[in-house]
Amino acid sequence: MHVLVLGGTTEARKLAESLHSRGERVTTSLAGRVAAPRLPRGEVRIGGFGGAEGLAAWLREHQVDVLIDATHPFAGTISFNAARAADQAHVPLLALRRPGWVPVAGDDWHRVDSLAQAAHVLPSLGRRVFLTTGRMGLASFAHLDGLWFLVRSVDPPEPPHPARMRVLLDRGPFTLDGERALLAEHAVDVLVTKDSGADATSPKLAAAREAGLPVVVISRPPVPEGVPTATTVEEALVWVTGLGQVPGTG
């Protein structure tokens, strides 16, 4: 069985490694937005496909039996391209989507639908911003000259970006003690994050809660309807195993 994993997440890497260890042929596709990505076991390709039609052609050409969309919740249009491509190539599709974060007692969350909305509400919430939305959308905050930003990303950001900004190049997982120290060291008074749902980056939410800080949470974009979904790597493995069984063998 040849499995194509649309990756870029911790779950995608773990899934590829588990499939590879079981003897399946697995190819992980990465978008190429990170300069030095953590590569999973198995085959790896980097770069886009050229839309849904290009992905469908790749599925046929490489005789892919199963397509798994394990991209980041904010990866954009790739999930819709995957759904269309799977339908065109007649390949079973599974979405591996980790659950979003849920507020608990003591959280002061302000949910918005976009980076632009986050930038709109920020001036009313604080002046020293811990911005953890990645390097790709900093243009949305470039006009906020009255605010100071601590920006954390894997790779250095490119302009346009806020004029008053310090960049912290780092990659999760992060610890609660480390996040507490960052908030205190930089006198942060508001946090901005996407609802990525990752355990590796959730300590910042606990640190903000302890410090009584408001948190601007950007909600996830819509995803295709009607696609089977797993929330854990284990669930995805069970689904793939079911596809590989011969009918009637149990």
XYZ file of C-alpha atoms in Angstrom:
250
model
C 0.000 0.000 0.000
C 1.351 3.437 -0.973
C 0.248 6.171 1.428
C 0.724 9.859 0.638
C 0.747 12.032 3.760
C 0.297 15.761 3.311
C 2.475 16.775 6.232
C 4.058 19.606 8.125
C 2.765 18.695 11.581
C 4.029 16.562 14.441
C 1.147 14.169 13.858
C 2.068 13.775 10.195
C 5.640 12.900 11.083
C 4.575 10.357 13.711
C 2.075 8.807 11.327
C 4.668 8.452 8.570
C 7.115 6.861 10.985
C 4.487 4.394 12.225
C 3.431 3.440 8.701
C 7.057 3.028 7.627
C 7.799 0.795 10.610
C 4.841 -1.411 9.612
C 6.343 -1.904 6.183
C 4.016 0.385 4.247
C 5.368 2.600 1.504
C 4.779 6.146 2.713
C 5.573 9.447 1.049
C 5.319 12.681 3.019
C 4.742 15.897 1.107
C 5.961 19.146 2.694
C 5.082 22.616 1.433
C 8.653 23.865 1.775
C 7.869 26.942 3.872
C 10.370 25.985 6.597
C 14.051 26.140 5.662
C 15.097 23.078 7.683
C 12.018 20.926 8.349
C 12.085 17.868 10.559
C 11.991 15.035 8.047
C 10.018 11.858 8.764
C 11.017 8.335 7.806
C 10.061 7.116 4.380
C 10.043 9.079 1.139
C 9.781 12.877 1.208
C 8.819 15.381 -1.473
C 8.930 19.150 -1.025
C 6.884 21.733 -2.886
C 3.390 22.232 -4.235
C 1.483 20.041 -6.670
C -0.123 22.717 -8.814
C -3.608 22.684 -7.327
C -6.129 19.881 -7.100
C -5.555 18.747 -10.691
C -1.807 18.500 -10.150
C -2.283 16.524 -6.953
C -4.741 14.176 -8.666
C -2.218 13.566 -11.438
C 0.496 12.841 -8.856
C -1.768 10.346 -7.098
C -2.345 8.489 -10.356
C 1.251 8.641 -11.571
C 2.687 7.320 -8.311
C -0.090 4.772 -7.762
C -1.121 6.154 -4.375
C -3.642 3.957 -2.564
C -4.436 6.244 0.383
C -4.237 10.029 0.841
C -4.015 11.486 4.356
C -4.363 15.220 4.915
C -2.314 15.864 8.074
C -1.500 19.489 7.285
C -1.547 22.345 9.776
C -5.068 23.571 10.663
C -4.149 26.921 9.073
C -2.530 25.522 5.933
C -5.145 27.241 3.780
C -6.481 25.721 0.590
C -4.567 22.431 0.605
C -7.378 20.570 2.399
C -9.888 21.575 -0.282
C -7.397 20.637 -3.013
C -6.883 17.269 -1.323
C -10.630 16.586 -1.248
C -11.044 17.441 -4.930
C -7.942 15.483 -5.953
C -8.979 12.386 -4.019
C -12.366 12.496 -5.686
C -10.850 12.909 -9.152
C -8.296 10.114 -8.667
C -10.725 7.833 -6.774
C -8.340 7.545 -3.802
C -9.626 7.192 -0.214
C -8.965 10.362 1.827
C -8.623 10.762 5.583
C -8.166 14.060 7.406
C -5.981 13.884 10.513
C -6.962 16.962 12.515
C -5.949 17.480 16.113
C -8.681 19.021 18.286
C -8.659 22.753 18.856
C -7.968 24.344 22.202
C -10.802 24.827 24.687
C -10.769 27.669 27.259
C -10.819 26.777 30.942
C -11.585 28.724 34.094
C -9.371 31.796 34.349
C -8.827 32.237 30.607
C -9.495 35.660 29.075
C -9.866 34.720 25.414
C -10.910 37.006 22.582
C -11.782 34.928 19.520
C -11.408 36.432 16.058
C -11.646 35.009 12.541
C -8.500 36.423 10.938
C -5.147 38.091 11.456
C -6.712 41.387 10.368
C -9.343 41.106 13.100
C -6.624 40.271 15.623
C -4.762 43.431 14.670
C -7.972 45.427 15.014
C -8.660 44.386 18.625
C -5.042 44.438 19.870
C -4.740 48.156 20.759
C -7.645 47.834 23.179
C -6.050 44.899 24.998
C -2.375 45.719 25.496
C 0.812 47.395 24.337
C 3.429 44.627 24.514
C 2.392 41.721 22.333
C 3.655 38.143 22.262
C 2.828 37.198 18.660
C 2.950 33.447 17.966
C 1.116 33.254 14.640
C 4.209 32.513 12.533
C 6.201 34.662 10.153
C 3.865 34.610 7.155
C 1.181 37.035 8.343
C 3.138 39.841 9.987
C 1.982 42.351 7.385
C -1.394 42.409 9.151
C 0.288 43.998 12.174
C 2.795 46.267 10.377
C 0.675 49.405 10.830
C 0.481 49.124 14.635
C 3.325 51.537 15.379
C 2.146 52.131 18.941
C 2.626 48.490 19.952
C 5.769 46.443 20.637
C 5.938 42.853 19.420
C 7.822 39.768 20.490
C 7.566 37.537 17.421
C 8.379 33.842 17.663
C 8.910 31.835 14.496
C 11.008 28.989 13.137
C 12.584 31.076 10.353
C 13.336 34.819 10.187
C 10.374 36.914 8.997
C 10.518 39.169 5.975
C 8.969 42.641 5.626
C 6.465 44.088 5.863
C 6.341 43.633 9.616
C 5.893 45.804 12.725
C 8.559 48.451 13.190
C 8.921 47.816 16.922
C 9.655 44.116 17.001
C 12.019 41.575 18.487
C 12.292 38.198 16.759
C 12.792 34.992 18.698
C 13.785 32.071 16.453
C 12.635 28.894 18.156
C 10.719 25.692 17.555
C 8.490 23.789 19.979
C 7.849 21.925 22.124
C 7.896 24.679 24.727
C 7.714 24.378 28.503
C 5.506 26.176 30.984
C 8.524 27.500 32.889
C 10.026 28.786 29.672
C 6.824 30.567 28.658
C 6.463 32.119 32.109
C 9.991 33.454 31.852
C 9.380 34.926 28.394
C 6.249 36.770 29.488
C 8.020 38.207 32.532
C 11.295 39.089 30.789
C 9.570 41.056 28.026
C 6.735 42.500 30.160
C 4.165 41.002 27.785
C 0.598 42.128 28.424
C -1.275 40.368 25.593
C -0.808 37.111 23.663
C -1.868 36.413 20.076
C -2.098 32.837 18.820
C -3.782 30.704 16.214
C -5.965 27.851 17.442
C -3.455 25.236 16.298
C -4.426 22.821 19.067
C -0.907 21.473 19.509
C 0.242 20.224 22.918
C 3.768 21.347 22.025
C 2.720 25.005 22.013
C -0.095 25.036 24.583
C 2.056 26.019 27.609
C 1.853 29.661 26.485
C -1.894 29.552 27.170
C -1.324 28.300 30.714
C 1.347 30.950 31.308
C -0.992 33.691 30.058
C -3.787 32.364 32.268
C -1.540 32.437 35.346
C -0.471 35.988 34.552
C -4.045 37.152 33.938
C -3.261 38.211 30.367
C -5.813 38.545 27.572
C -5.325 36.113 24.688
C -6.422 36.809 21.128
C -7.258 33.408 19.595
C -7.624 33.199 15.816
C -10.235 30.594 14.906
C -9.531 27.891 12.359
C -10.569 28.344 8.742
C -13.286 26.117 7.252
C -12.467 22.611 5.988
C -14.161 20.399 3.384
C -17.310 18.654 4.508
C -17.866 14.916 4.306
C -14.220 13.864 4.714
C -13.565 11.062 7.263
C -11.607 12.530 10.164
C -9.234 11.142 12.779
C -8.106 13.175 15.768
C -5.081 11.063 16.716
C -2.337 9.148 14.954
C -3.696 5.947 16.490
C -7.125 6.536 14.965
C -5.519 7.184 11.579
C -3.539 3.928 11.774
C -6.708 1.969 12.537
C -8.406 3.573 9.531
C -5.519 2.711 7.191
C -5.376 -0.850 8.569
C -9.083 -1.259 7.790
C -8.521 -0.225 4.192
C -5.769 -2.817 3.846
C -7.850 -5.752 5.072
C -9.234 -8.253 2.610
C -13.062 -8.278 2.868
C -14.313 -11.151 4.964
C -11.059 -11.732 6.859
C -11.966 -9.535 9.858
